[in-house]
Short mmCIF file of C-alpha atoms in Angstrom, two decimals:
data_model
loop_
_atom_site.label_atom_id
_atom_site.label_comp_id
_atom_site.label_asym_id
_atom_site.label_seq_id
_atom_site.Cartn_x
_atom_site.Cartn_y
_atom_site.Cartn_z
CA UNK V 1 -125.28 -184.96 185.72
CA UNK V 2 -125.81 -183.80 182.30
CA UNK V 3 -122.79 -182.91 180.41
CA UNK V 4 -123.33 -178.95 180.44
CA UNK V 5 -122.03 -178.72 183.92
CA UNK V 6 -118.69 -180.73 182.71
CA UNK V 7 -115.49 -179.10 181.93
CA UNK V 8 -112.42 -180.68 180.83
CA UNK V 9 -109.35 -179.84 183.42
CA UNK V 10 -105.35 -180.34 182.04
CA UNK V 11 -104.89 -180.82 185.20
CA UNK V 12 -100.72 -180.02 184.75
CA UNK V 13 -99.23 -182.38 188.23
CA UNK V 14 -96.05 -182.32 189.56
CA UNK V 15 -94.24 -186.27 189.47
CA UNK V 16 -91.07 -187.08 191.36
CA UNK V 17 -89.80 -189.80 193.39
CA UNK V 18 -86.47 -188.79 195.11
CA UNK V 19 -85.35 -193.20 194.92
CA UNK V 20 -85.27 -193.11 190.97
CA UNK V 21 -85.81 -189.92 188.92
CA UNK V 22 -83.31 -187.21 188.82
CA UNK V 23 -85.56 -184.46 188.83
CA UNK V 24 -89.06 -183.51 189.08
CA UNK V 25 -91.42 -183.47 185.61
CA UNK V 26 -94.71 -182.58 184.95
CA UNK V 27 -97.83 -184.68 184.33
CA UNK V 28 -100.54 -183.86 182.43
CA UNK V 29 -103.35 -185.47 182.65
CA UNK V 30 -106.77 -184.51 181.48
CA UNK V 31 -109.56 -184.52 183.30
CA UNK V 32 -113.41 -184.29 182.73
CA UNK V 33 -114.89 -182.35 186.24
CA UNK V 34 -118.08 -180.92 187.08
CA UNK V 35 -118.27 -177.43 188.22
CA UNK V 36 -118.56 -178.18 192.03
CA UNK V 37 -115.58 -180.47 191.83
CA UNK V 38 -112.49 -178.46 193.89
CA UNK V 39 -109.33 -179.80 192.84
CA UNK V 40 -108.58 -182.73 195.48
CA UNK V 41 -112.30 -184.45 193.65
CA UNK V 42 -109.75 -184.14 190.50
CA UNK V 43 -106.55 -186.28 191.99
CA UNK V 44 -108.75 -188.73 192.68
CA UNK V 45 -110.09 -189.10 189.10
CA UNK V 46 -106.85 -189.41 188.25
CA UNK V 47 -106.18 -192.08 190.39
CA UNK V 48 -108.66 -193.58 190.20
CA UNK V 49 -109.42 -193.90 186.47
CA UNK V 50 -106.15 -192.61 185.22
CA UNK V 51 -102.93 -192.75 186.74
CA UNK V 52 -103.05 -194.89 189.99
CA UNK V 53 -99.52 -194.57 190.76
CA UNK V 54 -99.94 -190.80 191.55
CA UNK V 55 -99.44 -189.52 195.70
CA UNK V 56 -100.75 -186.99 197.29
CA UNK V 57 -102.15 -186.71 201.09
CA UNK V 58 -105.53 -186.22 201.64
CA UNK V 59 -108.17 -187.25 204.71
CA UNK V 60 -111.29 -185.45 205.30
CA UNK V 61 -112.18 -183.55 202.31
CA UNK V 62 -114.02 -181.08 204.32
CA UNK V 63 -111.17 -178.73 204.72
CA UNK V 64 -110.98 -179.43 209.06
CA UNK V 65 -108.01 -182.69 208.60
CA UNK V 66 -105.57 -180.66 206.99
CA UNK V 67 -103.90 -182.89 204.64
CA UNK V 68 -104.14 -181.71 201.32
CA UNK V 69 -102.20 -178.50 201.23
CA UNK V 70 -100.17 -178.35 197.52
CA UNK V 71 -99.95 -175.04 195.24
CA UNK V 72 -102.75 -174.30 192.83
CA UNK V 73 -101.08 -172.69 189.76
CA UNK V 74 -98.77 -171.44 192.54
CA UNK V 75 -100.33 -170.51 195.35
CA UNK V 76 -101.19 -172.42 198.85
CA UNK V 77 -104.11 -173.99 199.10
CA UNK V 78 -106.24 -176.60 200.63
CA UNK V 79 -106.56 -178.65 197.56
CA UNK V 80 -110.20 -179.98 199.06
CA UNK V 81 -111.07 -176.11 199.04
CA UNK V 82 -109.73 -175.20 195.75
CA UNK V 83 -113.05 -175.16 193.11
CA UNK V 84 -112.37 -175.94 189.88
CA UNK V 85 -115.30 -172.73 188.48
CA UNK V 86 -112.60 -170.72 190.51
CA UNK V 87 -110.17 -171.94 187.13
CA UNK V 88 -111.87 -169.67 183.96
CA UNK V 89 -108.72 -170.95 182.08
CA UNK V 90 -108.95 -175.66 181.38
CA UNK V 91 -105.42 -175.74 183.04
CA UNK V 92 -104.56 -175.60 186.44
CA UNK V 93 -100.92 -176.17 187.99
CA UNK V 94 -100.72 -178.58 190.97
CA UNK V 95 -96.70 -178.91 192.83
CA UNK V 96 -96.20 -179.94 196.30
CA UNK V 97 -96.45 -177.37 198.78
CA UNK V 98 -94.01 -174.96 198.61
CA UNK V 99 -90.57 -174.64 201.24
CA UNK V 100 -90.93 -178.69 202.13
CA UNK V 101 -88.74 -181.15 201.02
CA UNK V 102 -90.43 -183.17 198.39
CA UNK V 103 -91.02 -186.79 199.58
CA UNK V 104 -93.49 -188.18 196.75
CA UNK V 105 -95.01 -186.24 193.93
CA UNK V 106 -97.61 -184.14 196.07
CA UNK V 107 -96.60 -185.43 199.55
CA UNK V 108 -94.13 -182.94 200.77
CA UNK V 109 -92.19 -183.96 204.34
CA UNK V 110 -93.81 -182.93 207.59
CA UNK V 111 -90.79 -183.23 209.94
CA UNK V 112 -89.67 -180.04 209.90
CA UNK V 113 -92.84 -178.49 210.46
CA UNK V 114 -93.77 -180.97 213.77
CA UNK V 115 -90.48 -180.42 215.33
CA UNK V 116 -90.80 -176.89 215.78
CA UNK V 117 -94.22 -177.40 216.65
CA UNK V 118 -93.89 -179.72 219.15
CA UNK V 119 -90.43 -177.29 221.10
CA UNK V 120 -92.85 -174.52 221.76
CA UNK V 121 -94.71 -176.74 224.01
CA UNK V 122 -98.73 -176.45 222.47
CA UNK V 123 -100.84 -177.44 224.91
CA UNK V 124 -102.17 -175.98 228.37
CA UNK V 125 -99.65 -176.21 231.29
CA UNK V 126 -101.32 -175.46 234.11
CA UNK V 127 -100.86 -171.77 236.19
CA UNK V 128 -102.33 -173.31 238.90
CA UNK V 129 -102.21 -176.97 240.47
CA UNK V 130 -105.84 -177.85 241.00
CA UNK V 131 -106.80 -181.20 241.93
CA UNK V 132 -110.30 -182.84 240.19
CA UNK V 133 -112.16 -182.71 242.93
CA UNK V 134 -111.77 -179.09 243.20
CA UNK V 135 -113.59 -177.97 240.44
CA UNK V 136 -113.48 -177.09 236.78
CA UNK V 137 -111.05 -174.49 235.08
CA UNK V 138 -113.55 -170.93 234.33
CA UNK V 139 -113.45 -168.84 232.02
CA UNK V 140 -115.88 -165.77 230.61
CA UNK V 141 -116.75 -165.35 227.55
CA UNK V 142 -114.15 -162.53 227.07
CA UNK V 143 -111.60 -164.54 227.60
CA UNK V 144 -112.49 -167.50 225.19
CA UNK V 145 -112.36 -165.11 222.45
CA UNK V 146 -109.19 -163.84 223.03
CA UNK V 147 -107.98 -166.87 221.60
CA UNK V 148 -110.06 -168.63 220.42
CA UNK V 149 -109.01 -168.02 216.54
CA UNK V 150 -105.97 -169.22 217.05
CA UNK V 151 -107.87 -173.04 218.00
CA UNK V 152 -108.35 -173.25 214.28
CA UNK V 153 -105.35 -173.90 213.11
CA UNK V 154 -105.46 -176.97 211.73
CA UNK V 155 -101.71 -177.37 211.17
CA UNK V 156 -102.50 -177.71 207.17
CA UNK V 157 -98.26 -175.95 206.83
CA UNK V 158 -99.73 -173.64 204.01
CA UNK V 159 -99.01 -170.59 205.69
CA UNK V 160 -94.74 -171.92 205.58
CA UNK V 161 -95.74 -172.79 202.00
CA UNK V 162 -96.25 -169.31 201.65
CA UNK V 163 -94.01 -167.45 203.88
CA UNK V 164 -90.70 -165.46 202.10
CA UNK V 165 -89.11 -165.66 205.49
CA UNK V 166 -89.30 -169.28 206.10
CA UNK V 167 -88.09 -169.86 202.43
CA UNK V 168 -85.10 -167.34 203.48
CA UNK V 169 -84.07 -168.85 206.68
CA UNK V 170 -85.57 -172.95 207.47
CA UNK V 171 -84.25 -172.50 210.45
CA UNK V 172 -87.50 -169.71 211.08
CA UNK V 173 -89.45 -171.14 213.83
CA UNK V 174 -92.46 -170.19 211.57
CA UNK V 175 -96.29 -168.69 211.55
CA UNK V 176 -98.47 -171.40 212.83
CA UNK V 177 -95.92 -172.98 215.88
CA UNK V 178 -96.13 -169.13 216.55
CA UNK V 179 -99.14 -168.54 216.32
CA UNK V 180 -99.99 -172.00 218.67
CA UNK V 181 -98.05 -171.08 221.54
CA UNK V 182 -99.91 -168.03 220.87
CA UNK V 183 -103.69 -169.54 221.65
CA UNK V 184 -101.13 -170.73 224.69
CA UNK V 185 -100.15 -168.09 225.56
CA UNK V 186 -103.01 -166.27 225.79
CA UNK V 187 -105.47 -168.20 227.80
CA UNK V 188 -106.54 -167.89 230.96
CA UNK V 189 -105.38 -170.91 232.38
CA UNK V 190 -102.59 -171.17 231.08
CA UNK V 191 -99.13 -170.64 233.13
CA UNK V 192 -96.38 -171.16 230.59
CA UNK V 193 -96.01 -168.60 228.83
CA UNK V 194 -91.26 -168.31 230.39
CA UNK V 195 -91.18 -171.93 228.94
CA UNK V 196 -92.36 -171.48 225.40
CA UNK V 197 -90.99 -167.04 224.97
CA UNK V 198 -87.41 -168.98 225.65
CA UNK V 199 -88.10 -170.53 222.16
CA UNK V 200 -90.32 -168.04 220.49
CA UNK V 201 -87.82 -164.69 221.72
CA UNK V 202 -84.86 -166.74 220.11
CA UNK V 203 -83.51 -165.13 216.39
CA UNK V 204 -85.07 -168.05 214.80
CA UNK V 205 -88.43 -167.39 216.89
CA UNK V 206 -90.28 -164.52 216.40
CA UNK V 207 -87.81 -161.49 215.33
CA UNK V 208 -87.04 -163.80 212.01
CA UNK V 209 -90.46 -162.58 210.89
CA UNK V 210 -91.00 -159.24 208.70
CA UNK V 211 -94.50 -158.90 208.51
CA UNK V 212 -95.21 -159.77 205.09
CA UNK V 213 -98.00 -161.07 205.67
CA UNK V 214 -98.64 -163.95 203.05
CA UNK V 215 -99.80 -166.91 205.97
CA UNK V 216 -102.99 -164.69 207.28
CA UNK V 217 -103.80 -164.17 203.17
CA UNK V 218 -103.74 -167.63 202.54
CA UNK V 219 -104.61 -169.42 205.93
CA UNK V 220 -107.26 -171.43 205.38
CA UNK V 221 -108.94 -171.01 208.64
CA UNK V 222 -108.38 -167.01 209.61
CA UNK V 223 -106.07 -167.70 212.01
CA UNK V 224 -104.58 -164.37 211.22
CA UNK V 225 -101.38 -166.11 212.65
CA UNK V 226 -99.27 -162.40 211.34
CA UNK V 227 -101.58 -160.79 214.14
CA UNK V 228 -100.63 -163.40 216.01
CA UNK V 229 -96.79 -162.63 215.14
CA UNK V 230 -97.29 -158.95 215.92
CA UNK V 231 -98.31 -159.61 219.34
CA UNK V 232 -95.97 -161.34 220.09
CA UNK V 233 -93.14 -158.98 218.78
CA UNK V 234 -95.12 -156.34 221.09
CA UNK V 235 -95.20 -158.66 223.95
CA UNK V 236 -91.54 -160.19 224.19
CA UNK V 237 -90.05 -156.45 223.23
CA UNK V 238 -91.40 -155.15 226.73
CA UNK V 239 -90.36 -158.16 228.38
CA UNK V 240 -86.76 -157.40 226.49
CA UNK V 241 -87.37 -153.87 228.57
CA UNK V 242 -88.29 -155.04 232.28
CA UNK V 243 -85.22 -158.00 232.62
CA UNK V 244 -82.63 -155.35 231.45
CA UNK V 245 -83.76 -152.93 233.39
CA UNK V 246 -86.07 -153.45 235.72
CA UNK V 247 -84.24 -157.38 236.64
CA UNK V 248 -85.61 -157.16 240.30
CA UNK V 249 -89.31 -156.97 238.35
CA UNK V 250 -88.45 -160.82 237.67
CA UNK V 251 -90.48 -163.20 238.64
CA UNK L 1 -82.45 -171.42 223.06
CA UNK L 2 -80.68 -167.44 223.64
CA UNK L 3 -83.59 -165.10 223.57
CA UNK L 4 -82.67 -162.22 221.76
CA UNK L 5 -81.96 -158.80 221.50
CA UNK L 6 -84.44 -157.36 218.37
CA UNK L 7 -86.41 -156.24 220.56
CA UNK L 8 -84.00 -153.16 221.05
CA UNK L 9 -84.23 -152.06 217.12
CA UNK L 10 -87.29 -153.33 216.90
CA UNK L 11 -88.89 -151.23 219.44
CA UNK L 12 -86.91 -148.03 218.03
CA UNK L 13 -88.79 -149.58 214.44
CA UNK L 14 -91.77 -149.89 215.40
CA UNK L 15 -92.56 -146.64 217.80
CA UNK L 16 -90.48 -144.33 214.81
CA UNK L 17 -93.39 -146.28 212.31
CA UNK L 18 -96.27 -145.35 214.43
CA UNK L 19 -94.73 -141.62 215.13
CA UNK L 20 -94.27 -141.43 211.80
CA UNK L 21 -97.50 -142.59 210.12
CA UNK L 22 -99.48 -140.25 212.87
CA UNK L 23 -97.18 -137.52 213.60
CA UNK L 24 -94.78 -136.50 211.58
CA UNK L 25 -96.21 -134.72 208.73
CA UNK L 26 -98.11 -132.66 210.57
CA UNK L 27 -94.71 -132.18 212.86
CA UNK L 28 -93.44 -130.85 209.19
CA UNK L 29 -95.76 -128.97 208.68
CA UNK L 30 -96.37 -126.92 211.87
CA UNK L 31 -92.00 -127.32 211.63
CA UNK L 32 -92.28 -124.69 208.03
CA UNK L 33 -94.87 -123.02 209.48
CA UNK L 34 -92.32 -121.99 212.48
CA UNK L 35 -89.85 -121.50 209.81
CA UNK L 36 -92.09 -118.81 207.97
CA UNK L 37 -92.75 -116.81 211.49
CA UNK L 38 -96.10 -118.09 211.54
CA UNK L 39 -98.11 -115.32 211.58
CA UNK L 40 -102.86 -115.07 211.47
CA UNK L 41 -101.94 -113.08 208.35
CA UNK L 42 -101.14 -116.03 205.96
CA UNK L 43 -104.24 -117.94 206.17
CA UNK L 44 -107.36 -114.65 206.04
CA UNK L 45 -109.94 -114.69 203.23
CA UNK L 46 -107.73 -112.88 201.15
CA UNK L 47 -104.25 -114.00 201.63
CA UNK L 48 -105.27 -117.63 200.27
CA UNK L 49 -107.79 -116.06 197.64
CA UNK L 50 -104.87 -114.61 195.80
CA UNK L 51 -103.25 -117.66 196.35
CA UNK L 52 -105.83 -119.03 194.80
CA UNK L 53 -105.57 -116.48 192.23
CA UNK L 54 -101.73 -116.61 190.79
CA UNK L 55 -101.12 -119.41 188.11
CA UNK L 56 -98.91 -121.22 190.39
CA UNK L 57 -100.74 -121.84 193.15
CA UNK L 58 -104.68 -123.15 190.45
CA UNK L 59 -101.65 -125.28 189.12
CA UNK L 60 -100.63 -126.61 193.32
CA UNK L 61 -104.47 -126.74 194.03
CA UNK L 62 -105.43 -128.25 191.04
CA UNK L 63 -102.58 -131.10 191.45
CA UNK L 64 -103.54 -132.08 195.10
CA UNK L 65 -106.59 -131.69 194.88
CA UNK L 66 -106.36 -134.05 191.60
CA UNK L 67 -104.11 -136.62 193.25
CA UNK L 68 -105.90 -137.21 196.15
CA UNK L 69 -109.61 -137.70 194.90
CA UNK L 70 -108.26 -140.34 192.43
CA UNK L 71 -106.02 -141.86 194.98
CA UNK L 72 -109.72 -141.72 197.00
CA UNK L 73 -111.93 -143.34 194.10
CA UNK L 74 -109.30 -146.19 193.81
CA UNK L 75 -108.93 -146.72 197.57
CA UNK L 76 -112.43 -147.28 198.40
CA UNK L 77 -113.18 -149.36 194.96
CA UNK L 78 -110.26 -152.02 196.51
CA UNK L 79 -111.93 -151.64 200.06
CA UNK L 80 -115.48 -152.38 198.57
CA UNK L 81 -114.11 -155.63 197.12
CA UNK L 82 -112.55 -156.39 200.67
CA UNK L 83 -115.59 -156.05 202.30
CA UNK L 84 -117.23 -158.63 199.98
CA UNK L 85 -118.88 -156.50 196.55
CA UNK L 86 -118.49 -158.88 193.79
CA UNK L 87 -119.32 -156.12 191.13
CA UNK L 88 -115.66 -154.17 190.52
CA UNK L 89 -116.31 -153.42 187.16
CA UNK L 90 -119.88 -151.07 188.24
CA UNK L 91 -118.20 -149.78 191.59
CA UNK L 92 -115.37 -148.74 189.26
CA UNK L 93 -117.36 -146.76 186.50
CA UNK L 94 -118.84 -145.20 189.66
CA UNK L 95 -116.14 -143.60 191.81
CA UNK L 96 -113.94 -142.93 189.28
CA UNK L 97 -116.79 -141.05 187.63
CA UNK L 98 -116.75 -139.06 191.06
CA UNK L 99 -113.34 -138.38 191.22
CA UNK L 100 -113.55 -137.36 187.41
CA UNK L 101 -116.65 -135.20 188.12
CA UNK L 102 -114.72 -133.59 191.44
CA UNK L 103 -111.72 -133.21 188.81
CA UNK L 104 -113.87 -131.26 186.51
CA UNK L 105 -115.60 -129.78 188.46
CA UNK L 106 -112.24 -127.81 190.52
CA UNK L 107 -110.95 -127.19 186.90
CA UNK L 108 -114.01 -124.57 186.72
CA UNK L 109 -113.93 -123.37 189.95
CA UNK L 110 -110.13 -122.46 189.77
CA UNK L 111 -110.70 -121.08 186.58
CA UNK L 112 -113.89 -118.43 187.69
CA UNK L 113 -111.37 -117.25 190.76
#
């Protein structure tokens, strides 16, 4: 690598150890970055060469595992997808994901999200009990298209870090959990929508969403959670009228 | 968890939003015409021409065309960016020049009436 492609970047990183520190602080590292690097490469450089005590999560380095979500210059990003060359100023601020408690430095606690995700039963609940011998559940390309984009969610939680509504109301079920429920609701093989609606159609479910749309803007996999939530609102409204005005229509 | 009763208000909000966006402005206009005891003479060439020849009429027409043109230019600039064309400066020069030309022509034509 030639010297020309290298740029000295000041990485301002939030440091915090809840066990010993009274408050978070910022530590600046000067990192010789190559232009094709991503922020994660810079963090790995710090960990390997400057400060082994820095804590952060990462695994795949290719926007598949969803581990390295953090705030880069105040925006929720995957550190492995935030290219250094997009930050012209030579100074990059790196903080843990907003709206989540800090466990250590850039590592946040994911418990709240995992509990919420599990509550929407994010798995296939078969419509009909079919023995294996009866063959596969067939789907047309059109049926697959209805839910495919929602399967792309990698549970990185960037949408929660971006959601101002989640920041105000921590009980809000949130974008990723609800769009994952939508993924199964839209699946022609699934019959679990009624069970999921008990959680989704509650006040803290989809109705806490005010359609800001930040979730869809920051989503690194283009899942468009905001779109899923809007579709769920329409379907839940139709449900409500069916349940209250035409109770005899109930399945 | 109890199901929410928000669908009552959200349903009204969503339906109202759709109606407001698509038909309310037209309904306001139609109602205005009705209140003015609409007849076809209001829209003859001569009456519209007389409106455009009146100084306040000129000002209103100029104002409406001016802001519509510059709105369209800016909207087009942002849309082109959304479509992935990363040449904002050049796009801005083209769309704003067109809006500027339109503004100038509007001014010339109005003053000639």
